[in-house]
Amino acid sequence: MLKLTKQLKVVALLCVYTFLLEISVFLFKQEIGYEGSTLPQYNFFILVEFIFYAYFFKQIVRNVYLLKVINLFLLMFPVLWYIFSFYCFNILQWSSYAFVFGGTFIIFFALIYCYEKLTSDETTSLFNEGEFWIAIGLIVYYTCVVPYMGMFHYLTENYEKLAVKLKSLNLITNIIMYLLFAYAFLCKTIKTKKSYL
């Protein structure tokens, strides 16, 4: 039986929401024949995604100062998302500022959490720590994708072929992140004989 911690359930819920979003976008385009922009759905997803990840890290970090930063992020990000999505950009355009801002903070939260785990006096195996693997997946994904998404408007306007080629980076790191998430959900059930991590 797969038992998930409260923190992993938050990520699992976000994964379900992500899956439903992707299915709805696919159905809108393929089955209904919708030809408009689906960017409003993805821009709204940015808001939900980063709030979920910040809440996830709020549950697992121990650093008091970082907890204050996370609480401030949870208060400020919705306001900044609104400003970025409706004033800096049109909701029908990719809100790259919101993505870069949120992604940068998620990288920061994940790095601090990993540092806490690696320098902790606890002798638990990281191979069986699902939260650790979620953090690693987020680091891999956002460190690769934040620069690309931050330059997305510039690349699509000036170097469209390069923008299309770099889109595969998003796909590859997305796959790696979700593979690490899958391991995070299953790692408690996997028996490891010896572990030095």
Coordinates of N, CA and C in Angstrom, one line a residue:
M1 N 0.8 -1.2 0.0 CA 0.0 0.0 0.0 C 0.9 1.2 0.0
L2 N 0.6 2.2 -0.9 CA 1.3 3.4 -1.0 C 0.8 4.4 0.0
K3 N 1.7 4.8 1.0 CA 1.3 5.8 1.9 C 2.1 7.1 1.7
L4 N 1.4 8.2 1.4 CA 2.1 9.4 1.1 C 2.0 10.3 2.3
T5 N 3.1 11.1 2.5 CA 3.0 12.1 3.6 C 2.1 13.2 3.2
K6 N 1.8 14.1 4.1 CA 0.9 15.3 3.8 C 1.6 16.1 2.7
Q7 N 2.9 16.3 2.8 CA 3.6 17.1 1.9 C 3.6 16.5 0.5
L8 N 3.7 15.2 0.4 CA 3.7 14.5 -0.9 C 2.3 14.6 -1.5
K9 N 1.3 14.5 -0.6 CA -0.1 14.6 -1.1 C -0.4 16.0 -1.8
V10 N 0.3 17.0 -1.3 CA 0.2 18.4 -1.9 C 0.7 18.3 -3.4
V11 N 1.9 17.7 -3.5 CA 2.5 17.6 -4.9 C 1.6 16.7 -5.7
A12 N 1.1 15.6 -5.2 CA 0.2 14.7 -6.0 C -1.0 15.4 -6.4
L13 N -1.6 16.2 -5.6 CA -2.8 17.0 -6.0 C -2.4 18.0 -7.1
L14 N -1.3 18.6 -7.1 CA -0.8 19.5 -8.1 C -0.6 18.7 -9.4
C15 N -0.1 17.5 -9.3 CA 0.2 16.6 -10.5 C -1.2 16.3 -11.2
V16 N -2.2 16.0 -10.4 CA -3.5 15.7 -10.9 C -4.1 16.9 -11.6
Y17 N -3.9 18.1 -11.0 CA -4.4 19.4 -11.6 C -3.7 19.6 -12.9
T18 N -2.4 19.4 -12.9 CA -1.6 19.6 -14.1 C -2.1 18.6 -15.2
F19 N -2.3 17.4 -14.9 CA -2.8 16.4 -15.9 C -4.1 16.9 -16.4
L20 N -5.0 17.3 -15.6 CA -6.4 17.7 -16.0 C -6.3 19.0 -16.9
L21 N -5.3 19.9 -16.6 CA -5.1 21.1 -17.4 C -4.7 20.7 -18.8
E22 N -3.7 19.8 -18.9 CA -3.1 19.4 -20.2 C -4.2 18.7 -21.0
I23 N -5.0 17.8 -20.3 CA -6.1 17.1 -21.1 C -7.1 18.1 -21.6
S24 N -7.5 19.1 -20.7 CA -8.5 20.1 -21.2 C -7.9 20.9 -22.3
V25 N -6.7 21.3 -22.3 CA -6.1 22.1 -23.4 C -6.1 21.2 -24.7
F26 N -5.7 20.0 -24.6 CA -5.7 19.1 -25.7 C -7.1 18.9 -26.3
L27 N -8.1 18.7 -25.4 CA -9.5 18.5 -25.9 C -10.0 19.8 -26.5
F28 N -9.7 20.9 -26.0 CA -10.2 22.2 -26.5 C -9.6 22.3 -28.0
K29 N -8.4 22.0 -28.2 CA -7.8 22.2 -29.5 C -8.1 21.1 -30.5
Q30 N -8.1 19.8 -30.0 CA -8.3 18.7 -30.9 C -9.8 18.3 -31.1
E31 N -10.5 18.2 -30.1 CA -11.9 17.7 -30.2 C -12.9 18.8 -30.5
I32 N -12.7 19.9 -29.8 CA -13.7 21.0 -30.0 C -13.3 21.9 -31.1
G33 N -12.0 21.9 -31.5 CA -11.5 22.7 -32.6 C -11.3 24.2 -32.2
Y34 N -11.1 24.4 -30.9 CA -10.8 25.8 -30.4 C -9.5 26.3 -31.0
E35 N -9.6 27.5 -31.7 CA -8.4 28.0 -32.3 C -7.8 29.2 -31.6
G36 N -8.4 29.6 -30.5 CA -7.9 30.7 -29.7 C -6.7 30.3 -28.9
S37 N -6.2 31.3 -28.1 CA -5.1 31.1 -27.3 C -5.4 30.3 -26.0
T38 N -4.6 29.3 -25.7 CA -4.7 28.6 -24.4 C -3.8 29.2 -23.3
L39 N -3.1 30.3 -23.6 CA -2.2 30.8 -22.7 C -2.9 31.3 -21.4
P40 N -4.1 31.8 -21.4 CA -4.8 32.1 -20.1 C -4.8 30.9 -19.1
Q41 N -5.0 29.7 -19.6 CA -5.0 28.6 -18.8 C -3.6 28.3 -18.2
Y42 N -2.6 28.5 -19.0 CA -1.2 28.3 -18.5 C -0.8 29.4 -17.6
N43 N -1.2 30.6 -17.9 CA -0.9 31.7 -17.0 C -1.5 31.6 -15.6
F44 N -2.8 31.1 -15.6 CA -3.4 30.8 -14.3 C -2.7 29.6 -13.6
F45 N -2.3 28.7 -14.4 CA -1.6 27.5 -13.8 C -0.3 28.0 -13.1
I46 N 0.4 29.0 -13.6 CA 1.6 29.5 -13.0 C 1.2 29.9 -11.5
L47 N 0.1 30.6 -11.4 CA -0.3 31.1 -10.0 C -0.5 29.9 -9.1
V48 N -1.3 28.9 -9.6 CA -1.6 27.7 -8.7 C -0.3 26.9 -8.4
E49 N 0.5 26.7 -9.5 CA 1.7 25.9 -9.3 C 2.7 26.4 -8.3
F50 N 3.0 27.7 -8.4 CA 4.0 28.2 -7.4 C 3.4 28.4 -6.0
I51 N 2.1 28.6 -5.9 CA 1.6 28.6 -4.5 C 1.6 27.2 -3.9
F52 N 1.3 26.2 -4.7 CA 1.4 24.8 -4.2 C 2.8 24.4 -3.8
Y53 N 3.8 24.8 -4.7 CA 5.2 24.4 -4.3 C 5.7 25.2 -3.1
A54 N 5.3 26.5 -3.0 CA 5.7 27.2 -1.8 C 5.1 26.6 -0.5
Y55 N 3.8 26.2 -0.6 CA 3.2 25.6 0.5 C 3.9 24.3 0.9
F56 N 4.3 23.5 -0.2 CA 5.0 22.3 0.0 C 6.3 22.5 0.9
F57 N 7.1 23.5 0.4 CA 8.3 23.8 1.1 C 8.1 24.4 2.5
K58 N 7.0 25.1 2.7 CA 6.6 25.6 4.0 C 6.4 24.5 5.0
Q59 N 5.9 23.4 4.5 CA 5.7 22.2 5.4 C 7.0 21.4 5.8
I60 N 8.0 21.6 5.0 CA 9.2 20.7 5.2 C 10.5 21.4 5.6
V61 N 10.6 22.7 5.4 CA 11.8 23.4 5.8 C 11.8 23.7 7.3
R62 N 13.0 23.9 7.9 CA 13.1 24.2 9.3 C 13.6 25.5 9.6
N63 N 14.3 26.1 8.6 CA 14.9 27.4 8.8 C 13.9 28.5 9.0
V64 N 13.9 29.1 10.1 CA 12.9 30.1 10.5 C 12.9 31.3 9.5
Y65 N 14.0 31.7 9.1 CA 14.1 32.8 8.2 C 13.5 32.5 6.8
L66 N 13.8 31.3 6.4 CA 13.2 30.8 5.1 C 11.7 30.7 5.2
L67 N 11.2 30.2 6.4 CA 9.7 30.2 6.6 C 9.1 31.5 6.4
K68 N 9.8 32.6 6.9 CA 9.3 33.9 6.8 C 9.3 34.4 5.3
V69 N 10.3 34.0 4.6 CA 10.4 34.3 3.2 C 9.3 33.6 2.4
I70 N 9.0 32.3 2.8 CA 7.9 31.6 2.1 C 6.6 32.2 2.4
N71 N 6.4 32.6 3.7 CA 5.1 33.3 4.0 C 4.9 34.6 3.2
L72 N 6.0 35.3 3.1 CA 6.0 36.6 2.3 C 5.7 36.3 0.8
F73 N 6.3 35.2 0.3 CA 6.1 34.8 -1.1 C 4.6 34.5 -1.3
L74 N 4.1 33.7 -0.3 CA 2.7 33.3 -0.4 C 1.7 34.5 -0.4
L75 N 2.1 35.5 0.2 CA 1.3 36.8 0.2 C 1.5 37.6 -1.0
M76 N 2.7 37.7 -1.4 CA 3.1 38.7 -2.5 C 2.9 38.1 -3.9
F77 N 3.1 36.8 -4.1 CA 3.1 36.2 -5.4 C 1.7 36.4 -6.1
P78 N 0.6 36.2 -5.5 CA -0.7 36.4 -6.2 C -0.8 37.8 -6.6
V79 N -0.4 38.8 -5.8 CA -0.4 40.2 -6.2 C 0.5 40.5 -7.4
L80 N 1.7 40.0 -7.4 CA 2.6 40.2 -8.5 C 2.2 39.4 -9.7
W81 N 1.6 38.2 -9.5 CA 1.1 37.5 -10.7 C 0.0 38.3 -11.4
Y82 N -0.8 38.9 -10.6 CA -1.9 39.7 -11.2 C -1.3 40.9 -12.0
I83 N -0.4 41.6 -11.4 CA 0.3 42.7 -12.1 C 1.0 42.3 -13.3
F84 N 1.8 41.2 -13.2 CA 2.5 40.7 -14.4 C 1.5 40.2 -15.5
S85 N 0.5 39.5 -15.1 CA -0.4 38.9 -16.1 C -1.4 39.9 -16.7
F86 N -1.7 41.0 -16.1 CA -2.7 41.9 -16.6 C -2.2 43.3 -17.0
Y87 N -1.1 43.7 -16.4 CA -0.5 45.0 -16.7 C 0.8 45.0 -17.5
C88 N 1.7 44.1 -17.1 CA 2.9 44.0 -17.9 C 2.7 43.2 -19.2
F89 N 1.8 42.2 -19.1 CA 1.5 41.4 -20.3 C 0.0 41.4 -20.4
N90 N -0.5 41.0 -21.5 CA -2.0 40.7 -21.7 C -2.1 39.3 -21.2
I91 N -3.3 38.9 -20.6 CA -3.5 37.6 -20.2 C -3.4 36.6 -21.3
L92 N -3.5 37.0 -22.6 CA -3.4 36.2 -23.7 C -2.0 36.0 -24.2
Q93 N -1.0 36.6 -23.4 CA 0.4 36.4 -23.7 C 1.0 35.6 -22.6
W94 N 2.1 35.0 -22.9 CA 2.9 34.3 -21.8 C 3.4 35.2 -20.8
S95 N 3.1 35.0 -19.5 CA 3.5 35.9 -18.4 C 4.9 35.4 -17.9
S96 N 5.9 35.8 -18.7 CA 7.2 35.3 -18.4 C 7.8 35.9 -17.1
Y97 N 7.4 37.1 -16.7 CA 7.9 37.7 -15.5 C 7.4 36.8 -14.3
A98 N 6.1 36.5 -14.3 CA 5.6 35.7 -13.2 C 6.3 34.3 -13.1
F99 N 6.5 33.7 -14.3 CA 7.2 32.4 -14.3 C 8.6 32.5 -13.8
V100 N 9.4 33.5 -14.2 CA 10.7 33.7 -13.8 C 10.8 34.0 -12.3
F101 N 9.9 34.9 -11.8 CA 9.9 35.2 -10.4 C 9.6 34.0 -9.5
G102 N 8.5 33.3 -9.9 CA 8.1 32.1 -9.1 C 9.1 31.0 -9.2
G103 N 9.6 30.7 -10.4 CA 10.6 29.7 -10.6 C 11.9 29.9 -9.8
T104 N 12.3 31.2 -9.8 CA 13.6 31.5 -9.1 C 13.4 31.3 -7.6
F105 N 12.2 31.6 -7.1 CA 12.0 31.4 -5.6 C 11.9 29.9 -5.3
I106 N 11.3 29.1 -6.2 CA 11.2 27.7 -6.0 C 12.6 27.0 -6.0
I107 N 13.4 27.5 -6.9 CA 14.8 27.0 -6.9 C 15.5 27.3 -5.6
F108 N 15.3 28.5 -5.1 CA 15.9 28.9 -3.8 C 15.4 28.1 -2.7
F109 N 14.0 27.9 -2.6 CA 13.5 27.1 -1.5 C 14.0 25.7 -1.6
A110 N 14.1 25.1 -2.8 CA 14.5 23.7 -2.9 C 16.0 23.6 -2.6
L111 N 16.8 24.5 -2.9 CA 18.2 24.5 -2.6 C 18.4 24.5 -1.1
I112 N 17.7 25.4 -0.4 CA 17.8 25.6 1.0 C 17.4 24.3 1.7
Y113 N 16.3 23.7 1.2 CA 15.8 22.4 1.8 C 16.8 21.3 1.6
C114 N 17.4 21.2 0.4 CA 18.4 20.2 0.2 C 19.6 20.4 1.1
Y115 N 20.0 21.6 1.2 CA 21.1 21.9 2.1 C 20.8 21.5 3.6
E116 N 19.6 21.8 4.0 CA 19.2 21.3 5.4 C 19.3 19.8 5.5
K117 N 18.8 19.1 4.5 CA 18.8 17.6 4.5 C 20.2 17.1 4.5
L118 N 21.1 17.7 3.7 CA 22.4 17.2 3.6 C 23.3 17.5 4.8
T119 N 23.0 18.6 5.5 CA 23.8 18.9 6.6 C 23.2 18.5 8.0
S120 N 22.1 17.9 7.9 CA 21.3 17.5 9.1 C 22.1 16.4 9.8
D121 N 21.9 16.3 11.2 CA 22.4 15.3 12.0 C 21.6 14.0 11.9
E122 N 20.5 14.0 11.4 CA 19.6 12.8 11.2 C 20.3 11.8 10.3
T123 N 20.1 10.6 10.6 CA 20.8 9.5 9.8 C 19.8 8.8 9.0
T124 N 18.9 9.5 8.3 CA 17.9 8.8 7.4 C 18.5 8.7 6.0
S125 N 18.0 7.8 5.3 CA 18.5 7.6 3.9 C 17.7 8.5 3.0
L126 N 18.4 9.3 2.2 CA 17.8 10.2 1.3 C 17.1 9.4 0.1
F127 N 17.6 8.2 -0.1 CA 16.9 7.3 -1.1 C 15.4 7.1 -0.8
N128 N 15.1 7.2 0.5 CA 13.7 6.9 0.9 C 13.0 8.2 1.4
E129 N 13.5 9.3 1.1 CA 12.9 10.6 1.4 C 12.3 11.2 0.2
G130 N 11.0 11.0 0.1 CA 10.2 11.5 -1.1 C 10.3 13.0 -1.3
E131 N 10.3 13.8 -0.2 CA 10.4 15.2 -0.3 C 11.7 15.7 -0.9
F132 N 12.8 15.0 -0.6 CA 14.1 15.3 -1.1 C 14.1 15.2 -2.7
W133 N 13.5 14.1 -3.2 CA 13.4 13.9 -4.6 C 12.5 14.8 -5.3
I134 N 11.5 15.3 -4.7 CA 10.6 16.3 -5.2 C 11.5 17.6 -5.4
A135 N 12.2 18.0 -4.4 CA 13.1 19.1 -4.4 C 14.1 19.0 -5.5
I136 N 14.7 17.9 -5.7 CA 15.7 17.6 -6.7 C 15.1 17.8 -8.1
G137 N 13.9 17.2 -8.3 CA 13.2 17.4 -9.5 C 12.9 18.8 -9.9
L138 N 12.5 19.6 -8.9 CA 12.2 21.0 -9.1 C 13.4 21.8 -9.4
I139 N 14.5 21.5 -8.8 CA 15.8 22.1 -9.1 C 16.2 21.9 -10.6
V140 N 16.2 20.6 -11.0 CA 16.5 20.2 -12.3 C 15.6 21.0 -13.3
Y141 N 14.3 20.9 -13.1 CA 13.4 21.5 -14.1 C 13.6 23.1 -14.1
Y142 N 13.5 23.7 -13.0 CA 13.5 25.2 -13.0 C 14.8 25.8 -13.4
T143 N 15.9 25.2 -13.0 CA 17.2 25.8 -13.4 C 17.4 25.7 -14.9
C144 N 16.8 24.8 -15.5 CA 17.0 24.7 -17.0 C 15.9 25.6 -17.7
V145 N 14.7 25.6 -17.2 CA 13.6 26.2 -17.9 C 13.4 27.7 -17.6
V146 N 13.8 28.2 -16.4 CA 13.6 29.6 -16.1 C 14.3 30.5 -17.0
P147 N 15.6 30.3 -17.4 CA 16.2 31.2 -18.4 C 15.5 31.1 -19.7
Y148 N 15.1 30.0 -20.2 CA 14.4 29.9 -21.5 C 13.1 30.6 -21.4
M149 N 12.3 30.4 -20.4 CA 11.0 31.0 -20.3 C 11.1 32.5 -20.1
G150 N 12.2 32.9 -19.4 CA 12.4 34.3 -19.2 C 12.7 35.1 -20.5
M151 N 13.3 34.4 -21.5 CA 13.7 35.0 -22.8 C 12.7 34.6 -23.9
F152 N 11.6 34.0 -23.5 CA 10.6 33.4 -24.5 C 10.1 34.5 -25.5
H153 N 9.7 35.6 -25.0 CA 9.2 36.7 -25.9 C 10.3 37.1 -26.8
Y154 N 11.4 37.4 -26.3 CA 12.6 37.8 -27.1 C 12.9 36.8 -28.2
L155 N 13.0 35.6 -27.8 CA 13.4 34.5 -28.7 C 12.4 34.3 -29.8
T156 N 11.1 34.3 -29.4 CA 10.1 34.1 -30.4 C 10.0 35.2 -31.4
E157 N 10.3 36.4 -31.0 CA 10.2 37.6 -31.9 C 11.5 37.7 -32.8
N158 N 12.6 37.3 -32.2 CA 13.9 37.5 -33.0 C 14.6 36.2 -33.5
Y159 N 14.4 35.1 -32.8 CA 15.1 33.9 -33.1 C 14.1 32.7 -33.0
E160 N 13.1 32.8 -33.9 CA 12.0 31.8 -33.8 C 12.5 30.3 -33.9
K161 N 13.4 30.1 -34.8 CA 13.9 28.7 -35.0 C 14.6 28.2 -33.7
L162 N 15.4 29.1 -33.1 CA 16.1 28.7 -31.9 C 15.1 28.5 -30.7
A163 N 14.0 29.3 -30.7 CA 13.0 29.1 -29.6 C 12.3 27.8 -29.8
V164 N 12.1 27.4 -31.0 CA 11.4 26.1 -31.2 C 12.4 24.9 -30.8
K165 N 13.7 25.1 -31.2 CA 14.7 24.0 -30.8 C 14.8 23.9 -29.3
L166 N 14.8 25.1 -28.6 CA 15.0 25.0 -27.2 C 13.7 24.5 -26.4
K167 N 12.6 24.5 -27.2 CA 11.4 23.9 -26.5 C 11.6 22.5 -26.1
S168 N 12.5 21.8 -26.8 CA 12.7 20.4 -26.4 C 13.4 20.3 -25.0
L169 N 14.1 21.4 -24.6 CA 14.7 21.5 -23.3 C 13.6 21.4 -22.2
N170 N 12.6 22.2 -22.5 CA 11.4 22.2 -21.6 C 10.8 20.8 -21.5
L171 N 10.7 20.1 -22.6 CA 10.1 18.7 -22.6 C 11.0 17.8 -21.9
I172 N 12.3 17.8 -22.1 CA 13.2 16.8 -21.5 C 13.3 17.0 -20.0
T173 N 13.4 18.3 -19.6 CA 13.5 18.5 -18.1 C 12.2 18.3 -17.4
N174 N 11.1 18.5 -18.2 CA 9.8 18.1 -17.6 C 9.7 16.6 -17.4
I175 N 10.1 15.8 -18.3 CA 10.1 14.4 -18.2 C 11.0 14.0 -17.0
I176 N 12.2 14.5 -16.9 CA 13.1 14.2 -15.8 C 12.4 14.6 -14.4
M177 N 11.8 15.7 -14.4 CA 11.2 16.2 -13.1 C 10.1 15.2 -12.7
Y178 N 9.2 14.8 -13.7 CA 8.1 13.9 -13.3 C 8.6 12.5 -13.0
L179 N 9.7 12.1 -13.6 CA 10.3 10.8 -13.2 C 10.8 10.8 -11.8
L180 N 11.4 11.9 -11.4 CA 11.9 12.1 -10.0 C 10.7 12.2 -9.1
F181 N 9.6 12.8 -9.5 CA 8.4 12.8 -8.7 C 7.8 11.4 -8.5
A182 N 7.8 10.6 -9.6 CA 7.3 9.3 -9.5 C 8.2 8.5 -8.5
Y183 N 9.5 8.7 -8.6 CA 10.4 8.0 -7.6 C 10.1 8.5 -6.2
A184 N 9.8 9.8 -6.1 CA 9.5 10.3 -4.7 C 8.2 9.7 -4.1
F185 N 7.2 9.4 -5.0 CA 6.0 8.8 -4.5 C 6.2 7.3 -4.2
L186 N 7.1 6.7 -4.9 CA 7.3 5.2 -4.7 C 8.5 4.8 -3.8
C187 N 9.4 5.8 -3.5 CA 10.6 5.4 -2.8 C 10.4 4.8 -1.4
K188 N 9.4 5.1 -0.7 CA 9.1 4.4 0.6 C 8.8 2.9 0.4
T189 N 8.4 2.5 -0.8 CA 8.1 1.1 -1.0 C 9.2 0.3 -1.5
I190 N 10.3 1.1 -2.0 CA 11.5 0.4 -2.6 C 12.4 0.1 -1.4
K191 N 12.9 -1.1 -1.3 CA 13.8 -1.5 -0.3 C 15.2 -1.3 -0.8
T192 N 16.0 -0.6 0.0 CA 17.4 -0.4 -0.3 C 18.3 -1.0 0.7
K193 N 19.3 -1.8 0.3 CA 20.1 -2.5 1.2 C 21.1 -1.6 2.0
K194 N 21.9 -0.9 1.2 CA 22.9 0.0 1.8 C 22.7 1.4 1.1
S195 N 22.8 2.4 1.9 CA 22.6 3.7 1.4 C 23.6 4.7 2.1
Y196 N 24.3 5.4 1.4 CA 25.3 6.4 2.0 C 24.8 7.8 1.8
L197 N 23.7 8.0 1.1 CA 23.1 9.4 0.9 C 22.2 9.7 2.0

